[in-house]
Structures are given as C-alpha cells and as structure tokens.
Coordinates of C-alpha atoms in Angstrom, one line a residue:
Chain A
X1 CA 116.2 93.1 72.7
X2 CA 116.0 96.5 74.4
X3 CA 114.1 97.9 71.5
X4 CA 111.7 95.0 71.7
X5 CA 111.0 95.8 75.4
X6 CA 110.5 99.5 74.6
X7 CA 108.0 98.5 71.8
X8 CA 106.2 96.3 74.3
X9 CA 105.8 99.2 76.7
X10 CA 104.2 101.3 73.9
X11 CA 102.0 98.4 73.0
X12 CA 100.8 98.1 76.6
X13 CA 100.0 101.8 76.7
X14 CA 97.9 101.3 73.6
X15 CA 96.0 98.2 74.8
X16 CA 95.3 100.0 78.1
X17 CA 92.7 102.0 76.1
X18 CA 90.3 99.1 75.8
X19 CA 87.5 101.0 73.9
X20 CA 86.3 97.7 72.5
X21 CA 84.7 96.7 75.8
X22 CA 83.6 100.2 76.8
X23 CA 79.9 99.4 77.3
X24 CA 80.2 95.6 78.1
X25 CA 78.6 94.8 81.5
X26 CA 79.2 91.1 81.4
X27 CA 80.2 89.4 84.6
X28 CA 83.2 87.0 84.4
X29 CA 82.9 84.1 86.9
X30 CA 79.5 85.6 87.7
X31 CA 81.0 88.4 89.8
X32 CA 83.8 90.2 88.1
X33 CA 82.8 92.8 85.5
X34 CA 84.6 92.2 82.2
X35 CA 86.2 95.7 82.1
X36 CA 87.7 95.2 85.6
X37 CA 88.8 91.7 84.8
X38 CA 90.6 92.9 81.7
X39 CA 92.4 95.6 83.6
X40 CA 93.4 93.2 86.4
X41 CA 94.9 91.0 83.8
X42 CA 96.6 94.0 82.4
X43 CA 98.3 94.5 85.8
X44 CA 99.6 90.9 85.6
X45 CA 100.8 91.5 82.1
X46 CA 102.6 94.7 83.2
X47 CA 104.4 92.7 85.9
X48 CA 105.5 90.2 83.1
X49 CA 106.6 93.1 80.9
X50 CA 108.9 94.5 83.6
X51 CA 110.3 91.1 84.3
X52 CA 111.3 91.0 80.6
X53 CA 112.7 94.5 80.9
X54 CA 114.9 93.4 83.8
X55 CA 116.2 90.4 81.8
X56 CA 116.8 92.2 78.5
X57 CA 117.1 95.9 79.2
X58 CA 118.7 96.2 82.6
X59 CA 121.0 99.3 82.7
X60 CA 124.0 97.3 83.9
X61 CA 126.4 100.1 82.7
X62 CA 124.8 102.6 85.0
X63 CA 124.8 100.1 87.8
X64 CA 128.5 99.4 87.4
X65 CA 129.3 103.1 87.1
X66 CA 127.4 103.9 90.3
X67 CA 128.9 101.1 92.3
X68 CA 132.4 102.0 91.4
X69 CA 134.1 104.2 94.0
X70 CA 131.8 107.0 95.0
X71 CA 132.9 110.6 94.4
X72 CA 131.0 112.8 96.8
X73 CA 131.3 116.5 96.8
X74 CA 129.3 118.3 94.1
X75 CA 127.3 121.2 95.5
X76 CA 126.8 119.1 98.5
Chain B
X1 CA 72.0 90.1 110.6
X2 CA 69.8 93.0 109.7
X3 CA 71.1 95.1 106.9
X4 CA 68.7 98.0 107.3
X5 CA 70.9 101.0 107.9
X6 CA 68.0 103.0 109.3
X7 CA 67.6 100.5 112.0
X8 CA 71.3 100.7 112.7
X9 CA 71.1 104.5 113.0
X10 CA 68.1 104.2 115.4
X11 CA 70.0 101.5 117.3
X12 CA 72.8 103.9 117.9
X13 CA 70.5 106.4 119.4
X14 CA 69.4 103.9 122.0
X15 CA 72.7 102.5 123.1
X16 CA 76.4 103.1 122.3
X17 CA 77.9 101.0 119.6
X18 CA 80.7 98.5 120.6
X19 CA 84.0 100.2 121.1
X20 CA 86.0 97.1 120.4
X21 CA 87.1 98.3 117.0
X22 CA 88.5 101.5 118.6
X23 CA 90.4 99.5 121.2
X24 CA 92.0 97.4 118.5
X25 CA 93.0 100.6 116.6
X26 CA 94.6 101.9 119.9
X27 CA 96.5 98.6 120.3
X28 CA 97.7 99.0 116.7
X29 CA 98.9 102.5 117.4
X30 CA 100.8 101.2 120.4
X31 CA 102.4 98.6 118.2
X32 CA 103.6 101.3 115.9
X33 CA 105.1 103.2 118.9
X34 CA 107.0 100.1 119.8
X35 CA 108.2 99.5 116.3
X36 CA 109.3 103.1 116.1
X37 CA 111.2 102.8 119.3
X38 CA 112.9 99.5 118.2
X39 CA 113.9 100.9 114.8
X40 CA 115.2 104.0 116.5
X41 CA 117.7 101.8 118.4
X42 CA 119.3 101.2 115.0
X43 CA 119.5 104.9 114.2
X44 CA 123.2 105.8 113.8
X45 CA 122.7 109.4 114.7
X46 CA 124.0 110.9 111.5
X47 CA 122.0 113.0 109.1
X48 CA 122.7 110.5 106.3
X49 CA 121.1 107.8 108.3
X50 CA 118.2 110.0 109.3
X51 CA 117.5 111.0 105.7
X52 CA 118.5 107.9 103.5
X53 CA 119.1 105.1 106.1
X54 CA 122.7 105.0 105.0
X55 CA 121.6 103.4 101.7
X56 CA 121.2 100.0 103.4
X57 CA 117.7 98.9 102.3
X58 CA 117.3 95.6 100.5
X59 CA 114.8 94.5 97.8
X60 CA 111.8 93.4 100.0
X61 CA 111.8 96.4 102.3
X62 CA 112.3 98.7 99.3
X63 CA 109.2 97.1 97.6
X64 CA 107.1 97.4 100.8
X65 CA 108.2 101.0 101.5
X66 CA 107.8 102.2 97.9
X67 CA 104.5 100.5 97.5
X68 CA 103.3 101.6 101.0
X69 CA 104.3 105.1 100.2
X70 CA 102.3 105.3 97.0
X71 CA 99.2 103.8 98.5
X72 CA 97.4 106.2 100.8
X73 CA 93.8 107.1 101.6
X74 CA 93.6 107.7 97.9
X75 CA 94.0 104.0 97.2
X76 CA 91.5 102.6 99.8
X77 CA 89.0 105.3 100.8
X78 CA 89.4 107.3 97.6
X79 CA 89.2 104.4 95.1
X80 CA 86.1 102.9 96.8
X81 CA 84.4 106.2 96.8
X82 CA 85.3 106.9 93.2
X83 CA 84.1 103.4 92.1
X84 CA 80.9 104.2 93.9
X85 CA 80.4 107.2 91.6
X86 CA 82.3 106.3 88.4
X87 CA 82.1 102.5 88.4
X88 CA 84.7 100.0 87.3
X89 CA 86.5 102.5 85.1
X90 CA 88.2 103.8 88.2
X91 CA 90.6 100.8 88.1
X92 CA 91.8 101.6 84.6
X93 CA 92.0 105.3 85.4
X94 CA 94.6 104.9 88.1
X95 CA 95.5 101.3 89.1
X96 CA 96.3 99.4 85.9
X97 CA 97.9 102.5 84.3
X98 CA 100.0 102.9 87.5
X99 CA 101.2 99.3 87.2
X100 CA 102.7 100.3 83.8
X101 CA 103.7 103.9 84.5
X102 CA 105.0 103.7 88.1
X103 CA 107.2 100.7 87.2
X104 CA 108.4 102.6 84.1
X105 CA 109.3 105.5 86.3
X106 CA 111.2 103.3 88.7
X107 CA 113.0 101.5 85.8
X108 CA 113.8 104.4 83.5
X109 CA 114.3 107.2 86.0
X110 CA 114.5 105.8 89.5
X111 CA 117.6 103.6 88.8
X112 CA 119.5 106.5 87.2
X113 CA 118.6 108.9 90.1
X114 CA 119.7 106.3 92.6
X115 CA 123.0 105.9 90.7
X116 CA 123.6 109.7 90.9
X117 CA 122.7 109.7 94.6
X118 CA 125.1 106.8 95.2
X119 CA 127.9 108.3 93.2
X120 CA 127.7 111.9 94.4
X121 CA 126.1 111.5 97.8
X122 CA 122.7 113.2 97.3
X123 CA 120.1 113.0 100.0
X124 CA 117.3 114.9 98.2
X125 CA 116.0 115.4 94.7
X126 CA 116.8 119.2 94.7
X127 CA 120.5 118.5 95.5
X128 CA 120.6 116.5 92.2
X129 CA 118.9 119.3 90.3
X130 CA 121.2 121.9 91.7
X131 CA 124.3 120.0 90.5
X132 CA 122.8 118.9 87.2
X133 CA 121.8 122.5 86.3
X134 CA 124.7 124.2 88.0
X135 CA 122.4 126.4 89.9
X136 CA 121.8 127.1 93.6
X137 CA 118.9 129.4 92.8
X138 CA 117.0 126.5 91.1
X139 CA 116.7 124.8 94.5
X140 CA 115.2 127.9 96.1
X141 CA 112.6 127.9 93.3
X142 CA 111.7 124.2 93.5
X143 CA 111.7 123.9 97.3
X144 CA 108.5 125.9 98.0
X145 CA 106.7 124.3 95.0
X146 CA 107.5 120.8 95.9
X147 CA 106.6 121.4 99.6
X148 CA 103.4 123.2 98.4
X149 CA 102.4 120.1 96.3
X150 CA 103.1 117.7 99.2
X151 CA 100.7 119.5 101.4
X152 CA 97.6 118.4 99.4
X153 CA 99.1 114.9 99.5
X154 CA 99.3 115.0 103.3
X155 CA 95.7 116.4 103.3
X156 CA 94.5 113.4 101.4
X157 CA 95.8 111.2 104.2
X158 CA 94.4 113.2 107.1
X159 CA 91.0 113.8 105.4
X160 CA 90.7 110.2 104.4
X161 CA 91.5 109.0 107.9
X162 CA 89.1 111.4 109.5
X163 CA 86.2 110.4 107.2
X164 CA 86.9 106.7 107.6
X165 CA 87.3 106.7 111.4
X166 CA 84.2 109.0 111.7
X167 CA 82.1 106.5 109.8
X168 CA 83.4 103.4 111.6
X169 CA 83.1 104.8 115.1
X170 CA 79.6 106.3 114.6
X171 CA 77.5 105.7 117.7
X172 CA 80.4 104.8 120.0
X173 CA 80.3 108.1 122.0
X174 CA 76.8 109.5 121.8
X175 CA 77.3 111.7 124.9
X176 CA 80.8 113.0 124.3
X177 CA 80.6 113.6 120.5
X178 CA 76.9 114.2 119.9
X179 CA 75.9 115.9 116.7
X180 CA 72.6 117.7 115.8
X181 CA 70.2 116.1 113.3
X182 CA 70.8 116.8 109.6
X183 CA 68.4 118.7 107.4
X184 CA 68.6 117.5 103.8
X185 CA 68.1 120.0 100.9
X186 CA 64.6 118.4 100.5
X187 CA 63.8 119.7 104.0
X188 CA 63.7 116.2 105.5
X189 CA 65.3 115.9 108.9
X190 CA 67.4 112.8 109.6
X191 CA 69.4 111.6 112.6
X192 CA 73.1 112.5 111.9
X193 CA 74.6 109.2 110.8
X194 CA 77.9 110.3 112.3
X195 CA 76.4 111.0 115.8
X196 CA 78.7 109.8 118.5
X197 CA 81.7 109.2 116.2
X198 CA 85.3 110.1 116.8
X199 CA 85.7 113.6 115.2
X200 CA 88.1 114.1 112.3
X201 CA 90.2 116.6 114.3
X202 CA 90.9 113.9 116.9
X203 CA 91.7 111.2 114.3
X204 CA 94.1 113.6 112.5
X205 CA 95.7 114.6 115.8
X206 CA 96.4 111.0 116.9
X207 CA 97.7 109.7 113.6
X208 CA 99.9 112.8 113.1
X209 CA 101.3 112.3 116.6
X210 CA 102.0 108.6 116.1
X211 CA 103.7 109.1 112.8
X212 CA 105.7 112.0 114.1
X213 CA 106.9 109.9 117.0
X214 CA 108.5 107.1 115.0
X215 CA 109.8 109.5 112.3
X216 CA 111.4 111.7 114.9
X217 CA 113.3 109.0 116.5
X218 CA 114.5 107.0 113.5
X219 CA 114.0 109.1 110.4
X220 CA 113.6 107.3 107.1
X221 CA 114.9 104.0 108.6
X222 CA 111.9 104.0 111.0
X223 CA 109.6 105.0 108.1
X224 CA 110.9 102.1 106.0
X225 CA 110.4 99.6 108.9
X226 CA 106.9 101.0 109.7
X227 CA 106.0 101.0 106.0
X228 CA 107.0 97.4 105.6
X229 CA 104.9 96.4 108.6
X230 CA 102.0 98.6 107.7
X231 CA 102.0 97.5 104.0
X232 CA 101.8 93.9 105.1
X233 CA 99.0 94.8 107.5
X234 CA 96.9 96.7 105.0
X235 CA 97.3 94.2 102.2
X236 CA 96.3 91.2 104.4
X237 CA 93.5 93.1 106.2
X238 CA 92.2 94.5 102.9
X239 CA 91.8 91.0 101.5
X240 CA 90.2 89.7 104.7
X241 CA 87.9 92.7 104.9
X242 CA 86.8 92.2 101.2
X243 CA 86.0 88.6 101.8
X244 CA 84.0 89.3 104.9
X245 CA 82.0 92.1 103.2
X246 CA 81.3 89.8 100.3
X247 CA 80.2 87.1 102.7
X248 CA 77.9 89.6 104.4
X249 CA 76.3 90.4 101.1
X250 CA 75.6 86.7 100.4
X251 CA 78.7 86.0 98.3
X252 CA 80.6 87.5 95.4
X253 CA 78.0 86.6 92.8
X254 CA 75.0 87.9 94.8
X255 CA 76.9 91.2 95.6
X256 CA 77.7 91.8 91.9
X257 CA 74.3 90.8 90.7
X258 CA 72.7 93.4 93.0
X259 CA 74.8 96.0 91.2
X260 CA 73.8 94.6 87.8
X261 CA 70.2 94.9 88.9
X262 CA 70.2 98.4 90.5
X263 CA 73.2 100.2 89.2
X264 CA 74.2 98.5 86.0
X265 CA 76.0 101.6 84.7
X266 CA 78.8 101.1 87.2
X267 CA 79.8 97.8 85.5
X268 CA 81.0 99.5 82.4
X269 CA 82.3 103.0 81.5
X270 CA 79.7 104.1 79.0
X271 CA 78.0 107.4 80.1
X272 CA 80.5 107.8 83.0
X273 CA 83.7 108.7 81.2
X274 CA 84.8 109.0 77.6
X275 CA 87.8 107.4 75.9
X276 CA 89.6 110.8 75.8
X277 CA 89.0 111.4 79.5
X278 CA 90.2 107.8 80.3
X279 CA 93.3 108.1 78.1
X280 CA 94.3 111.5 79.6
X281 CA 94.3 109.9 83.1
X282 CA 97.4 108.0 82.0
X283 CA 99.5 111.1 82.6
X284 CA 98.5 111.2 86.3
X285 CA 100.7 108.3 87.5
X286 CA 103.8 110.0 86.0
X287 CA 103.8 111.9 89.2
X288 CA 105.7 109.2 91.0
X289 CA 108.7 110.0 88.9
X290 CA 108.8 113.4 90.6
X291 CA 107.6 112.7 94.2
X292 CA 110.4 113.9 96.4
X293 CA 109.5 111.3 99.1
X294 CA 109.8 108.5 96.6
X295 CA 113.1 109.9 95.4
X296 CA 114.3 109.6 99.0
X297 CA 113.1 106.0 99.1
X298 CA 115.0 105.2 95.9
X299 CA 118.1 106.6 97.6
X300 CA 117.8 104.2 100.5
X301 CA 118.4 101.2 98.2
X302 CA 121.5 99.2 99.0
X303 CA 122.1 98.5 95.3
X304 CA 120.5 99.0 91.9
X305 CA 119.5 95.3 92.0
X306 CA 117.2 96.1 95.0
X307 CA 114.9 97.8 92.5
X308 CA 114.2 94.6 90.5
X309 CA 111.6 93.2 92.9
X310 CA 109.9 96.6 93.2
X311 CA 109.7 97.1 89.4
X312 CA 108.1 93.6 88.9
X313 CA 105.9 93.3 91.9
X314 CA 104.5 96.8 92.1
X315 CA 101.8 96.2 89.4
X316 CA 100.7 93.0 91.2
X317 CA 100.6 94.7 94.6
X318 CA 98.5 97.5 93.2
X319 CA 96.1 94.9 91.8
X320 CA 95.8 93.1 95.1
X321 CA 94.8 96.3 96.9
X322 CA 92.7 98.0 94.2
X323 CA 90.5 95.2 92.8
X324 CA 88.7 94.5 96.1
X325 CA 88.2 98.3 96.7
X326 CA 86.7 98.8 93.3
X327 CA 84.3 95.8 93.8
X328 CA 83.3 97.2 97.2
X329 CA 82.6 100.5 95.6
X330 CA 80.4 99.2 92.8
X331 CA 78.6 96.9 95.3
X332 CA 77.9 99.9 97.5
X333 CA 76.5 101.7 94.4
X334 CA 74.1 98.9 93.8
X335 CA 73.0 98.7 97.5
X336 CA 72.6 102.4 97.7
X337 CA 70.5 102.5 94.6
X338 CA 68.4 99.7 96.0
X339 CA 68.0 101.6 99.3
X340 CA 69.7 99.1 101.6
X341 CA 72.9 101.1 102.2
X342 CA 73.0 104.5 103.7
X343 CA 76.0 106.7 103.0
X344 CA 76.4 109.8 105.2
X345 CA 75.3 112.8 103.0
X346 CA 77.3 115.9 102.1
X347 CA 75.6 119.3 102.9
X348 CA 74.2 119.3 99.3
X349 CA 72.4 116.0 100.1
X350 CA 74.6 113.8 97.8
X351 CA 76.3 110.8 99.4
X352 CA 79.8 111.5 100.7
X353 CA 82.0 109.3 98.5
X354 CA 84.8 109.4 101.2
X355 CA 82.4 107.6 103.6
X356 CA 81.5 104.7 101.3
X357 CA 84.1 102.3 102.6
X358 CA 83.3 102.9 106.3
X359 CA 79.6 102.6 105.5
X360 CA 80.2 99.2 103.9
X361 CA 82.4 98.0 106.7
X362 CA 80.0 99.2 109.4
X363 CA 77.0 97.7 107.7
X364 CA 78.3 94.4 106.4
X365 CA 81.0 93.3 108.9
X366 CA 79.4 91.5 111.8
X367 CA 82.4 91.2 114.1
X368 CA 83.7 94.3 115.9
X369 CA 87.1 92.6 116.1
X370 CA 87.2 92.3 112.3
X371 CA 86.1 95.9 111.9
X372 CA 88.9 97.0 114.3
X373 CA 91.5 94.9 112.4
X374 CA 90.3 96.2 109.0
X375 CA 90.3 99.7 110.2
X376 CA 93.8 99.3 111.5
X377 CA 94.7 98.2 107.9
X378 CA 93.1 101.4 106.4
X379 CA 95.0 103.5 108.9
X380 CA 98.2 101.5 108.0
X381 CA 97.8 102.5 104.4
X382 CA 97.4 106.1 105.2
X383 CA 100.2 106.3 107.7
X384 CA 102.6 104.4 105.5
X385 CA 102.5 107.4 103.1
X386 CA 102.4 110.1 105.8
X387 CA 105.7 109.0 107.4
X388 CA 107.7 109.2 104.1
X389 CA 106.2 112.6 103.3
X390 CA 107.1 113.8 106.8
X391 CA 110.7 112.7 106.6
X392 CA 111.0 114.1 103.1
X393 CA 109.8 117.6 103.9
X394 CA 112.2 117.7 106.9
X395 CA 115.0 116.5 104.7
X396 CA 114.3 119.1 102.0
X397 CA 114.1 121.9 104.4
X398 CA 117.5 121.1 105.9
X399 CA 119.4 120.1 102.8
X400 CA 117.7 122.2 100.2
X401 CA 117.0 125.4 102.0
X402 CA 118.9 125.9 105.3
X403 CA 122.3 124.3 104.4
X404 CA 122.7 126.0 100.9
X405 CA 121.6 129.3 102.5
X406 CA 123.7 129.2 105.7
X407 CA 126.5 127.1 104.5
X408 CA 127.2 123.4 105.2
X409 CA 129.6 124.0 108.1
X410 CA 127.2 126.3 109.9
X411 CA 125.4 123.4 111.7
X412 CA 126.5 120.1 113.2
X413 CA 125.1 116.9 111.9
X414 CA 122.8 116.7 115.0
X415 CA 121.5 120.2 114.5
X416 CA 120.7 119.3 110.9
X417 CA 118.5 116.5 112.1
X418 CA 116.7 118.8 114.6
X419 CA 116.2 121.4 111.9
X420 CA 114.5 118.8 109.8
X421 CA 112.3 117.7 112.7
X422 CA 111.3 121.3 113.5
X423 CA 110.1 121.9 109.9
X424 CA 108.2 118.6 109.8
X425 CA 106.2 119.8 112.9
X426 CA 105.6 123.2 111.3
X427 CA 104.2 121.7 108.0
X428 CA 102.2 119.0 109.8
X429 CA 100.5 121.7 111.9
X430 CA 99.6 123.7 108.8
X431 CA 98.2 120.7 107.1
X432 CA 96.3 119.6 110.2
X433 CA 94.6 122.9 110.5
X434 CA 93.6 122.9 106.8
X435 CA 92.3 119.3 107.1
X436 CA 89.9 120.4 109.8
X437 CA 88.4 123.3 107.7
X438 CA 88.6 122.0 104.2
X439 CA 87.1 118.5 103.8
X440 CA 86.8 117.6 100.1
X441 CA 86.9 114.5 97.9
X442 CA 90.0 112.5 98.7
X443 CA 90.3 111.1 95.2
X444 CA 89.9 114.5 93.4
X445 CA 92.3 116.2 95.8
X446 CA 94.8 113.4 95.2
X447 CA 94.5 113.8 91.4
X448 CA 95.2 117.6 91.6
X449 CA 98.3 117.0 93.7
X450 CA 99.5 114.2 91.3
X451 CA 98.8 116.4 88.3
X452 CA 101.2 119.0 89.6
X453 CA 103.9 116.4 90.1
X454 CA 103.2 114.8 86.7
X455 CA 103.7 118.1 85.0
X456 CA 107.1 118.4 86.6
X457 CA 108.1 114.9 85.6
X458 CA 109.4 115.9 82.2
X459 CA 112.1 117.8 84.1
X460 CA 113.2 114.6 85.9
X461 CA 113.1 112.5 82.8
X462 CA 114.9 115.0 80.5
X463 CA 117.5 115.6 83.2
X464 CA 118.8 112.1 82.9
X465 CA 118.2 111.6 79.1
X466 CA 118.7 114.9 77.4
X467 CA 122.1 116.6 77.6
X468 CA 120.8 119.8 76.0
X469 CA 118.4 120.5 78.8
X470 CA 119.3 123.8 80.5
X471 CA 118.6 125.6 83.8
X472 CA 116.5 128.2 82.0
X473 CA 114.4 125.5 80.4
X474 CA 113.8 123.9 83.8
X475 CA 112.8 127.3 85.3
X476 CA 110.5 128.0 82.4
X477 CA 108.9 124.5 82.9
X478 CA 108.4 125.0 86.6
X479 CA 106.8 128.4 86.0
X480 CA 104.6 127.1 83.2
X481 CA 103.4 124.2 85.5
X482 CA 102.8 126.5 88.5
X483 CA 100.8 129.0 86.5
X484 CA 98.6 126.5 84.6
X485 CA 98.1 124.3 87.6
X486 CA 97.1 127.3 89.8
X487 CA 94.7 128.7 87.1
X488 CA 93.0 125.3 86.6
X489 CA 92.6 124.4 90.2
X490 CA 91.1 127.8 91.0
X491 CA 88.7 127.4 88.1
X492 CA 87.8 123.9 89.2
X493 CA 87.4 124.5 93.0
X494 CA 87.4 128.2 93.7
X495 CA 85.6 129.8 90.8
X496 CA 81.9 129.8 91.8
X497 CA 80.7 131.6 88.6
X498 CA 81.0 130.4 85.1
X499 CA 84.1 128.3 84.5
X500 CA 86.9 129.9 82.4
X501 CA 88.5 126.8 80.9
X502 CA 86.6 123.6 81.6
X503 CA 83.4 122.1 82.9
X504 CA 82.4 119.5 85.5
X505 CA 81.3 116.2 84.3
X506 CA 80.4 113.3 86.7
X507 CA 82.3 115.1 89.5
X508 CA 85.4 115.6 87.4
X509 CA 86.7 118.9 86.1
X510 CA 87.5 118.4 82.4
X511 CA 89.0 120.8 79.8
X512 CA 88.0 120.0 76.2
X513 CA 86.9 116.6 77.5
X514 CA 90.3 115.6 79.0
X515 CA 91.9 115.9 82.4
X516 CA 93.6 119.3 83.1
X517 CA 96.9 117.4 83.6
X518 CA 97.1 117.1 79.8
X519 CA 97.4 120.8 79.3
X520 CA 99.6 121.3 82.4
X521 CA 102.0 118.7 81.1
X522 CA 101.9 120.2 77.6
X523 CA 102.7 123.7 78.9
X524 CA 105.5 122.2 81.0
X525 CA 107.1 120.3 78.0
X526 CA 106.8 123.1 75.5
X527 CA 108.4 125.6 78.0
X528 CA 111.1 123.0 78.8
X529 CA 112.1 122.2 75.2
X530 CA 111.8 125.7 73.6
X531 CA 113.6 127.6 76.4
X532 CA 116.3 124.9 76.6
X533 CA 117.0 125.1 72.9
X534 CA 117.0 128.9 73.0
X535 CA 119.6 129.1 75.8
X536 CA 123.2 128.2 76.4
X537 CA 123.8 124.4 76.8
X538 CA 125.2 123.2 80.2
X539 CA 129.0 123.0 80.5
X540 CA 130.9 120.0 79.2
X541 CA 132.0 119.2 82.7
X542 CA 128.4 118.9 83.9
X543 CA 127.5 116.7 80.9
X544 CA 130.4 114.4 81.5
X545 CA 129.4 114.2 85.1
X546 CA 125.8 113.2 84.5
X547 CA 126.2 111.3 81.2
X548 CA 129.1 108.9 81.8
X549 CA 130.4 107.2 78.7
X550 CA 130.0 103.4 78.6
X551 CA 132.9 101.3 79.7

C-alpha cells in the first residue's frame, strides 16, 4: 500500500496543474470562482491523502527505533 | 454606511478616527504578556527546555504551533495583496500546493528528523548535519546562511505588521503623526491616506518587544503556548472578518459579481500567469523542510504520533485561512477598478498591495470593536511566526556557533540560555532597522526567502534517504544555492539597468518564464549529486548511525 500512497502523491502533484480551467471565470454558488473552488477542494483532498498515508505508510520502524532508549552524545 | 473612500479621507481631516481598534490591540498585547508570564512559570530553567520544551508537546499544540509558524504576514497581508494583483491563481501558487508539499515534508522528512533528535539529543538542525556529515566546519558554513535567510522572513512579519496597522489606524492621531499631502506621478496632489496613522517604526518596535518578552522568559515553550493561542485567534477572527466584510459589500454574491463586472481577469489565471510559472511555484513550499525554526518545532513533539494531526489537518487549516484572504483580494480588485476603494499608493502611483487588507477592513467594517479584534488576529498571525524565529536564531547561535567553538563545558546551562537571548536581541535590532528603511512587497520578499530555503531542501531530504551523500556534496550544494540566489535576487531587486537573467512580468521576476527557484534548486541538486558521487562516501559508522536497519 505504501507504493499506492506514493503514486497518489504524484497524481496529486499532477492534478494541481489544472490547465483545463485556466481561463474559466464561472462562479460556483454565485460567489466562488471555479479555479479557487477547485483548489480549495484540492486542499481537502490533500488532507484525505495524508490520512491514507498515516494509515498505510506510517514509518513505524523509525518510530520504534527512536522511542527505544535514547543514546545521546554525538558531536553534541 | 457610505463606502466612498474619498469622504472617509476627508472625514479624517476633520476629526480623529475612533481609537477603539487600537485599544483592543493594546489589550491583546497585554494578554500576550500575561500568557508569556504564565508559560514562563512552567519553564524548567534548562537549555533543553528553553530550546525544545523538553520534547513534551502533544498533537494539538504541535499542529497549532507548526501551522501558526508557517502562517505569517505572508499568509494574510501578502496573500490578499497578491490576489489583488494576480487574482485567484494566488491560492494555487502557494496555498493548495503547500497543503500537499508542507505535509509531505512533515511526513517524509520531519518524522525522521524528529527521530534523530529524540535518539541523539539534537536541539538544532545544524547539530544533526554536523553529525550526519562528520564535520564541525559544515555548521560554521550553514549557520550564517540560515540566519541570513531568516532575516528576510522576519522582515516579512515586521513590514506586514507596519503596513497593516498603518492602514487601519489612519486618522487616529492627526496631530501626533501628521503626514504631508502626496503628489502622484500625474502631478495630482492628494491628502495622504495614512495621515494620523501609527507609524511602521512604532508598530515594529511594539510587536518585537512583546514577542521578545514572552520568548525571553519561556523560550520555545512560551512560543508554543503563544502560537496555539494566537493561531486560534487569527483563524477565528479571520473568518469573522471575512463574513463582516462580505456583509458590508452586500453579501458574497454581490461582492464577487462586482469583481466579475469590473476586474473579471482576477477570476481566472489567463493573462496573469502561465502554466509554467504556476508549476514552478510548487517548489517554493519545499522551504518548510529546511526552515530551522520548524525543525525546532518538530523536535518539541512528545512522540512521532504527535505528527499525525499536523500532517492531516495542515492542508485544511491553510484553506480556512487562505480562501477568505483570496476572496477579499479579488473583491478589492473589483472595487478598486470600479473606483469605490482607495488603496494607499506607492511612490510610483500604483496601489500598495500590502495595504489592500487594511483598506478593505477600514472601508467595509462598520464596528471599531470588530476592526480591533480582526487586527489583533492579523497581528497574531504575524507574531506567531516571529516568536519561533526568534527562539530559533538564539538556539542556533548558542548551539551551532558558540558551543562548538568554545567547547560545551565552557558555559553553564544558564549562560547558554542568556547567550541565545543576547543574539536574538542583536538580530531583531538589525531586522528592525532594515524594516524601517526597506519597505517592499511582503509576498515577493517572502517568496525570495522561501526560494533560498527550498534550494537547501535537497540537502535535508538526501541526508535522511541517500547514504552516499557526502560532506563535500553538501558544501557544494550550499555554495551553488548561495551564488545563484544572490545573483538572481540582485538582478531582480538591485539591478536598475537591463536584467541579466530574467524579466519582470505582472510584478514577478521570471527566468525563461519560470520562478528563479527552479534554477536555484537545479543548481543545488546538480552540485549535491555530482560532488557527492565524486567524493569519498561517509564512514560505515555514520551510515549505521543514521540508517538503522529494520527490526
């Protein structure tokens, strides 16, 4: 599922470039320009994507490693 | 109410405007003092608590502090002004792309950085880089560059606050802060729209002092508390302000229809930006992966799970703040084109984009109480970034410059905290002085600052994913970034003759039709990869240390 999440991230980056509505001045609900509405929706979709990423691609190995006993004392 | 701004300006000459908004702002500042004092009671006195709040911050406060830190004058004052000039495309340029890219940086880089901080006790980003690349000298190279890039970010806050408060307090003190009439390039003389307003130097002085106060006494813990409080304030007041302005304009539909009638070009992107320009902006939000102040916030997290809420809710929080600002900006463009909104002009006679938000608030909010509350919200957004940046520069000076240079046993823990405080004051003073003499577009200044950090992002990313990355590769990448960034910014802002590399289009400096960040990032990546491949790989011990095997 991790690969699916990564593919979705790339897909989102592509659909961010909404050239298909570049010159559309239509108002949705009589006040919201279509281009702005689409990108507001994009923000909601991004939130959904990251919720999926947490479910399917969470780096639990890193988390466990970090939360095991700390070993201070590198350069610091 | 009358919406004729000329009458408003004439009215200011006759009698001072209500000072109620200013009193509300003063009460808000006092509340911040109190909050700073209360959170300082929890300060444990150690440098670890001052710099990373002893890694005790939970999910909600992490979200509020990270989001509050990334939203500054750039988000409120800058986005409204940019939408006034570039229309709705402004949201796609920075906000929706940030929803994807910021969260990606938190998820793919932030959690790993946090894990190294937790495991090895890092307090700053440079400490991590020093260990990862087995080099003390790398820290000395990165320290001035990171601090140098934070200064424009601090400037964004101070200039934005000065412009906003100047606009909103116009006419309050006609005797104390009187300004001469303005002569437009056309030769026409007009009453100065900012006559009687609180000057930018005073606004900058007050907000710097308030932020310094609570940062001084509680360090990053106070910054997190204040950020949480201020983020809630600016999100709520932003929405309330938006609805009140919409009401003042006769409703959402009437406001947008005016733009459709008088400035229809602002409702789409055609003619204002090209797809290549738009796409290249996607590189700008990568900057969050390299912001040292954000790195410090990541380190405050109690556990990796604390990141989950931040990753998911960050795009939504951006939307809640930015959509109203963009709508206000395009409505202002329509009203300005119609002639029913007056935006204070720049010396060249063009409207000052930084003053669009305050002009809308001043013109379309009836209630001085609401103006005061909304203005407190705008200042909250600005100060919630300044505080983190203040703590961060103090932390970097102490941990990345003084301690490696003088030795970690040279100073007591208390002295380290005071060294950090001293450097914060020094940098704030420098920034404050620049802010008085160099007012410029908040949005553009922010983009230049972010572009520099974005070009350094490949270093952060490769350092946690690419074992073959070397110290020499990092040095080459930093140099490539510094050289290209300096050349482009000089060409864009300092070069008064013919441009060497790019050209200005709709207020943006573009090279071959794309943002300069494209070429700065490219130079950074090429130098990073080629020099790393050509030089000796890091030791196995270092690779084992930073690339733990699973299980």
